[in-house]
Coordinates of C-alpha atoms and ligand atoms in Angstrom, one line a residue:
M1 CA 46.2 -35.3 33.8
H2 CA 44.7 -38.3 31.2
R3 CA 42.1 -38.9 29.7
R4 CA 39.1 -37.7 32.7
D5 CA 35.3 -40.1 32.7
T6 CA 32.8 -37.3 31.3
S7 CA 30.5 -39.2 33.1
E8 CA 32.6 -39.0 36.4
V9 CA 33.4 -35.2 35.3
A10 CA 29.7 -34.2 35.4
E11 CA 28.9 -36.2 38.4
R12 CA 31.7 -34.4 40.4
L13 CA 30.7 -31.5 39.1
H14 CA 27.1 -31.9 40.0
L15 CA 25.8 -30.7 37.0
P16 CA 21.5 -30.9 35.6
P17 CA 20.4 -33.5 34.0
E18 CA 20.7 -31.4 30.1
A19 CA 24.4 -30.2 30.7
A20 CA 25.0 -33.5 32.2
A21 CA 23.7 -35.3 29.1
W22 CA 26.4 -32.2 27.2
V23 CA 29.5 -33.4 28.9
R24 CA 28.4 -36.8 28.7
G25 CA 29.1 -36.7 25.0
L26 CA 32.5 -35.1 25.8
D27 CA 35.6 -37.1 24.6
G28 CA 38.2 -37.8 27.7
E29 CA 41.0 -36.0 25.7
T30 CA 42.6 -33.5 27.6
P31 CA 41.8 -30.2 25.7
P32 CA 45.0 -27.2 24.9
E33 CA 45.4 -25.1 28.3
P34 CA 43.0 -21.8 27.6
R35 CA 44.7 -19.6 27.2
L36 CA 43.2 -16.0 29.1
P37 CA 44.7 -12.5 29.1
P38 CA 46.5 -12.1 32.1
Y39 CA 44.7 -11.1 35.3
V40 CA 46.4 -7.7 35.6
E41 CA 45.3 -6.7 32.2
A42 CA 41.9 -8.4 33.0
P43 CA 40.4 -4.7 33.5
A44 CA 41.4 -2.7 31.2
L45 CA 40.7 -5.7 28.2
L46 CA 37.0 -5.7 29.9
D47 CA 36.6 -1.8 30.0
R48 CA 37.8 -2.2 26.3
L49 CA 34.8 -4.2 25.4
A50 CA 32.5 -2.1 27.4
V51 CA 32.0 -4.4 29.9
D52 CA 29.7 -2.7 32.8
P53 CA 32.0 -2.4 36.5
R54 CA 29.6 -4.3 38.2
D55 CA 30.1 -7.2 35.9
V56 CA 34.2 -6.5 35.7
A57 CA 34.0 -6.7 39.0
E58 CA 32.3 -10.5 39.1
I59 CA 34.2 -11.9 36.4
L60 CA 37.1 -10.7 37.9
A61 CA 35.8 -12.4 41.2
G62 CA 35.4 -15.8 40.0
W63 CA 38.8 -15.9 37.2
P64 CA 39.8 -19.4 36.5
S65 CA 42.1 -20.2 39.3
A66 CA 43.2 -23.0 41.4
E67 CA 40.0 -22.0 43.4
W68 CA 38.2 -23.2 40.8
P69 CA 37.0 -27.6 40.4
P70 CA 39.7 -29.0 38.6
D71 CA 36.4 -30.3 35.7
L72 CA 35.2 -27.3 35.4
F73 CA 38.9 -25.5 34.0
W74 CA 38.8 -29.2 32.0
L75 CA 35.4 -27.6 31.0
L76 CA 36.7 -23.9 29.8
G77 CA 39.8 -25.8 27.9
K78 CA 37.3 -28.4 25.7
V79 CA 34.3 -25.1 25.3
T80 CA 37.1 -22.9 24.1
A81 CA 38.9 -25.5 21.2
A82 CA 35.7 -25.9 20.6
V83 CA 34.8 -22.9 19.1
R84 CA 38.6 -21.8 18.5
A85 CA 37.8 -25.4 15.4
D86 CA 35.9 -22.9 14.3
L87 CA 37.7 -19.9 13.6
G88 CA 36.6 -18.4 10.5
G89 CA 33.2 -20.5 10.7
A90 CA 29.9 -18.3 10.4
G91 CA 27.3 -20.6 11.7
W92 CA 25.4 -20.7 14.6
L93 CA 27.3 -22.5 17.2
V94 CA 25.9 -23.9 20.2
P95 CA 29.9 -23.7 21.8
G96 CA 29.0 -25.7 25.8
P97 CA 26.2 -26.1 28.0
S98 CA 24.6 -24.4 29.5
L99 CA 25.9 -24.1 33.2
P100 CA 23.7 -23.0 36.5
R101 CA 24.8 -19.8 37.0
D102 CA 23.8 -19.6 40.5
R103 CA 26.3 -20.8 41.7
G104 CA 28.4 -17.8 41.7
P105 CA 30.3 -16.2 39.5
A106 CA 33.6 -18.0 38.9
W107 CA 30.0 -20.4 36.6
R108 CA 28.1 -17.6 36.3
H109 CA 30.8 -16.1 33.5
F110 CA 32.0 -19.6 32.6
Y111 CA 31.3 -18.3 28.8
V112 CA 32.7 -14.8 29.5
Y113 CA 35.7 -16.6 30.8
A114 CA 35.5 -18.7 27.0
Y115 CA 35.6 -15.0 25.6
L116 CA 38.6 -13.5 26.6
A117 CA 39.9 -17.6 26.3
L118 CA 39.2 -17.0 23.0
L119 CA 40.4 -13.0 22.1
E120 CA 44.2 -14.0 20.4
D121 CA 43.1 -16.4 17.8
V122 CA 40.0 -13.3 16.8
R123 CA 42.5 -10.4 17.1
A124 CA 45.6 -12.7 14.9
Y125 CA 42.4 -13.8 12.2
H126 CA 41.2 -9.9 12.1
A127 CA 44.2 -9.2 11.3
R128 CA 45.3 -11.9 8.5
R129 CA 42.3 -10.2 6.9
G130 CA 43.2 -6.2 7.4
V131 CA 40.2 -5.5 9.4
P132 CA 40.8 -2.5 11.1
E133 CA 41.4 -2.2 14.8
E134 CA 38.1 0.2 15.6
V135 CA 36.6 -2.4 13.8
S136 CA 37.5 -5.3 15.7
W137 CA 37.7 -3.7 19.1
T138 CA 34.5 -2.0 18.5
T139 CA 32.9 -5.5 17.1
L140 CA 33.8 -7.4 20.3
A141 CA 33.3 -5.1 23.0
D142 CA 29.8 -6.5 22.6
L143 CA 29.8 -8.2 25.0
G144 CA 29.5 -5.7 27.2
R145 CA 26.2 -4.8 26.3
N146 CA 25.0 -8.2 25.3
L147 CA 26.3 -8.8 29.4
A148 CA 24.2 -5.7 30.1
I149 CA 21.9 -6.8 28.6
D150 CA 21.9 -10.1 30.2
R151 CA 21.8 -8.2 33.5
R152 CA 18.8 -5.9 32.7
M153 CA 17.0 -9.6 32.0
N154 CA 18.2 -11.3 35.4
G155 CA 19.9 -14.4 33.0
E156 CA 16.9 -15.1 31.6
G157 CA 18.8 -14.5 27.7
W158 CA 21.8 -15.6 28.2
P159 CA 21.2 -19.5 26.8
V160 CA 20.8 -17.4 23.3
M161 CA 23.9 -14.9 23.9
L162 CA 25.6 -17.5 24.1
Q163 CA 25.6 -18.8 20.9
W164 CA 25.7 -15.1 19.1
L165 CA 29.0 -14.4 21.2
T166 CA 30.4 -17.3 19.9
L167 CA 30.4 -15.2 16.1
H168 CA 32.2 -12.6 17.6
V169 CA 34.8 -15.1 18.6
R170 CA 34.9 -16.4 14.8
G171 CA 35.5 -13.7 13.2
A172 CA 31.6 -14.2 11.9
I173 CA 30.4 -10.5 12.2
Y174 CA 31.3 -7.1 11.8
E175 CA 29.7 -4.2 14.0
L176 CA 29.9 -1.6 11.4
G177 CA 29.1 1.9 12.9
R178 CA 24.8 1.8 13.8
L179 CA 24.5 -1.8 12.0
Q180 CA 26.2 -5.7 12.4
F181 CA 26.7 -7.6 9.2
H182 CA 27.3 -11.4 10.1
R183 CA 29.0 -14.1 7.3
R184 CA 26.1 -15.3 6.6
R185 CA 27.3 -17.5 3.2
T186 CA 25.5 -20.9 2.4
P187 CA 25.9 -22.9 -0.7
E188 CA 22.0 -21.3 -1.7
S189 CA 22.8 -17.8 -1.2
R190 CA 25.5 -14.8 -1.0
S191 CA 24.3 -13.2 1.7
L192 CA 24.8 -10.9 4.9
S193 CA 23.0 -11.8 7.3
L194 CA 21.5 -7.9 9.2
H195 CA 21.8 -6.7 13.5
I196 CA 20.7 -4.1 14.8
P197 CA 22.0 -4.1 18.1
R198 CA 20.3 -1.8 20.9
S199 CA 22.9 1.1 21.0
G200 CA 20.6 4.1 20.2
P201 CA 17.6 5.0 17.8
L202 CA 18.6 3.6 14.5
T203 CA 18.6 6.8 12.4
P204 CA 18.4 6.1 8.9
P205 CA 21.3 8.7 8.0
S206 CA 22.9 6.4 10.6
C207 CA 21.4 2.9 8.7
D208 CA 22.5 4.5 5.2
A209 CA 26.4 5.2 6.7
S210 CA 26.4 1.6 8.2
F211 CA 25.1 -0.1 4.8
A212 CA 27.5 1.7 2.7
R213 CA 30.8 0.6 5.2
A214 CA 29.6 -2.8 4.8
R215 CA 29.7 -2.4 0.1
A216 CA 32.9 -1.2 1.3
F217 CA 34.1 -4.0 4.2
F218 CA 33.9 -7.2 3.0
P219 CA 34.9 -7.1 -1.0
R220 CA 38.4 -5.3 0.7
H221 CA 38.3 -8.3 3.5
F222 CA 36.4 -11.4 2.0
P223 CA 37.2 -11.1 -1.2
D224 CA 37.2 -14.2 -1.6
E225 CA 33.2 -14.3 -0.6
P226 CA 31.6 -12.6 -2.4
Y227 CA 28.3 -11.1 -1.0
E228 CA 25.8 -9.9 -2.8
E229 CA 22.1 -9.0 -0.5
I230 CA 21.6 -8.1 2.5
T231 CA 18.6 -10.4 4.7
C232 CA 17.2 -9.6 8.2
G233 CA 15.2 -11.5 10.7
S234 CA 13.3 -10.0 12.6
W235 CA 10.7 -8.8 14.9
L236 CA 11.4 -4.9 13.8
L237 CA 9.8 -5.9 10.4
D238 CA 6.4 -7.2 11.2
P239 CA 3.8 -5.2 8.7
T240 CA 1.5 -4.9 11.4
L241 CA 3.8 -2.8 13.3
A242 CA 3.2 0.1 11.2
E243 CA -0.5 0.0 12.6
Y244 CA 0.6 1.5 15.6
L245 CA 3.4 3.5 14.8
P246 CA 4.3 6.7 12.3
A247 CA 5.2 6.3 9.8
D248 CA 8.7 9.0 10.2
S249 CA 9.1 6.6 13.1
N250 CA 12.3 5.1 12.7
I251 CA 11.4 1.6 12.8
I252 CA 8.4 2.7 9.8
R253 CA 11.3 4.0 8.2
F254 CA 13.7 1.5 8.1
Q255 CA 11.6 -1.5 7.8
R256 CA 10.5 0.7 4.1
R257 CA 14.3 -0.6 2.3
F258 CA 13.7 -4.1 2.2
E259 CA 11.5 -5.8 0.5
L260 CA 9.9 -8.9 3.0
Q261 CA 9.8 -12.6 1.6
P262 CA 6.4 -14.4 2.4
G263 CA 5.7 -16.5 5.5
G264 CA 7.7 -15.4 9.1
E265 CA 7.4 -17.5 12.3
D266 CA 6.5 -16.0 16.2
G267 CA 8.0 -13.4 17.1
T268 CA 6.5 -12.9 20.6
E269 CA 9.9 -13.9 22.4
D270 CA 11.6 -11.9 20.4
F271 CA 9.6 -8.9 21.0
L272 CA 9.3 -9.3 24.1
R273 CA 12.8 -9.8 24.9
F274 CA 14.0 -6.4 22.8
V275 CA 11.5 -4.6 23.4
F276 CA 10.4 -5.2 27.1
G277 CA 13.8 -7.0 28.3
T278 CA 11.5 -9.8 30.2
L279 CA 10.8 -13.6 28.6
A280 CA 9.3 -13.6 32.2
T281 CA 6.7 -11.5 33.1
P282 CA 3.3 -11.8 32.6
L283 CA 2.0 -10.0 30.2
D284 CA 0.1 -8.6 32.5
E285 CA 2.6 -7.9 35.3
L286 CA 4.0 -5.5 32.2
T287 CA 4.7 -1.7 31.9
A288 CA 4.2 0.1 28.8
R289 CA 6.6 3.7 28.9
T290 CA 6.5 4.2 25.4
T291 CA 4.5 3.7 22.2
L292 CA 6.2 0.6 21.4
Q293 CA 5.1 -1.4 24.3
R294 CA 2.0 0.2 24.6
A295 CA 0.8 -0.4 21.5
G296 CA 2.8 -4.0 22.3
L297 CA 1.1 -5.3 24.3
A298 CA -2.4 -4.2 23.0
H299 CA -1.6 -5.9 20.5
L300 CA -1.1 -8.9 22.6
R301 CA -3.6 -8.9 25.9
A302 CA -5.8 -9.2 22.5
G303 CA -4.6 -12.2 20.8
G304 CA -2.4 -11.2 18.7
R305 CA 0.8 -11.9 18.6
W306 CA 5.0 -10.4 16.8
L307 CA 6.1 -12.4 14.0
N308 CA 9.4 -12.3 12.5
R309 CA 10.1 -11.3 9.2
T310 CA 12.4 -11.8 6.9
G311 CA 13.5 -8.5 4.2
R312 CA 16.5 -8.2 2.3
I313 CA 18.0 -5.8 -0.3
A314 CA 21.1 -6.1 -2.6
L315 CA 24.4 -5.1 -1.0
D316 CA 24.6 -2.2 -3.8
G317 CA 21.6 -0.8 -2.0
R318 CA 19.0 -1.0 -4.7
P319 CA 15.7 -3.2 -3.6
Ligands
LIG401 C1 15.0 -1.1 16.9 C2 15.5 0.3 17.8 C3 16.9 0.9 18.1 C4 14.7 1.1 17.3 O1 14.6 1.8 17.9 P1 14.2 3.5 17.8 O2 14.3 4.6 16.7 O3 13.9 4.0 18.0 O4 12.2 3.7 16.9 P2 11.5 4.5 16.3 O5 11.3 6.3 16.5 O6 10.4 4.1 15.9 O7 10.4 3.6 18.0 C5 8.9 4.5 18.0 C6 8.4 4.4 19.3 O8 8.5 3.2 19.6 C7 10.0 2.7 21.1 N1 10.5 2.3 20.6 C8 11.6 1.6 19.7 N2 12.4 1.2 20.3 C9 11.7 -0.4 21.7 C10 12.3 -1.0 22.1 N3 13.3 -1.8 21.5 N4 12.1 -1.1 23.5 C11 10.9 0.5 23.9 N5 9.9 1.0 23.2 C12 10.9 0.9 22.0 C13 10.5 4.1 21.1 O9 11.3 4.8 22.1 C14 9.3 5.3 20.4 O10 8.4 5.5 21.3 P3 7.8 7.1 22.0 O11 7.8 8.1 20.7 O12 6.8 6.8 22.9 O13 9.0 7.4 22.9 C15 15.1 0.3 18.9 O14 13.8 -1.4 19.2 C16 15.8 -1.8 19.5 O15 17.3 -0.7 20.6 N6 15.7 -3.1 19.7 C17 16.9 -3.6 21.1 C18 17.5 -4.7 19.1 C19 16.6 -5.8 18.7 O16 15.4 -4.7 19.5 N7 16.7 -5.8 17.7 C20 16.6 -6.8 17.0 C21 16.7 -7.8 17.0 S1 16.0 -9.4 16.0

């Protein structure tokens, strides 16, 4: 197909205003076809990516086919090409418009198909960097974890996840044991940015082991970008938590590793996302089951808020 008029694409897809504006802003050139893995290999691949069987069923049901609106397939090519163009990049990237996901599995999992279409590229990138297979697949399997969170959050968290998942397929993030390390180097800082996935308790030995792996991993696989420190920006570092949680809890012991930077931003939304799995539920309808949830609610109901604070650790482990 030749050039498309992007206004017509937006109209034919009946996109909501924001998504329509995004599509109108694209150039009309035909992108390369997205290179999806063969459909027959998809179930095994999705299993390897830790995708829950319920999500696998939906992803297969919506799999790109002749039944897709041709414009949607065109858009998939555009999104895939845009992310691929930044392979090896590590900044935050909005890959494409926020689509109406309630139109069925093809729409719901549009960005999963983009992720799958980029696997070959990122796997080749990992191979060029000598990243071990186990690290490569463990890192990429964050897809399944995020889809599970999305399911739990009834889709509320998806816009953030869209951006998040572009890190994995650009080789920007690596899961090394308990923690994820994001190559977030800027001209001003030689920092790895730390992320804490939802994968069981944050025990001190699991963190020690993960930091030790990062110390060896980055000089070996990214010798051209030396790192000096690890920074973490998270609700987990709000010092107010120490007023509520026991001193020997994993969160408080995790906090003690970091030198806090001044300032901070409102992290109440992140707190609700990661501790209650919801953004839209009114406070008085939330049920607290754990110490942290009870504390979190009491704090919010008393008019308090939670902060995202940033802390740093030298990469060699010294504070
Ligand atoms: C980070 C994380 C693993 C810490 O969990 P942990 O190791 O159990 O932490 P602690 O031992 O300090 O927990 C202390 C108490 O808070 C509870 N708690 C901790 N994190 C919780 C969470 N996310 N949701 C609900 N309760 C939580 C624990 O259950 C425990 O309460 P209990 O004694 O009544 O069971 C957990 O919060 C988590 O999975 N978070 C999601 C990911 C995340 O927030 N990443 C950071 C993004 S910026």
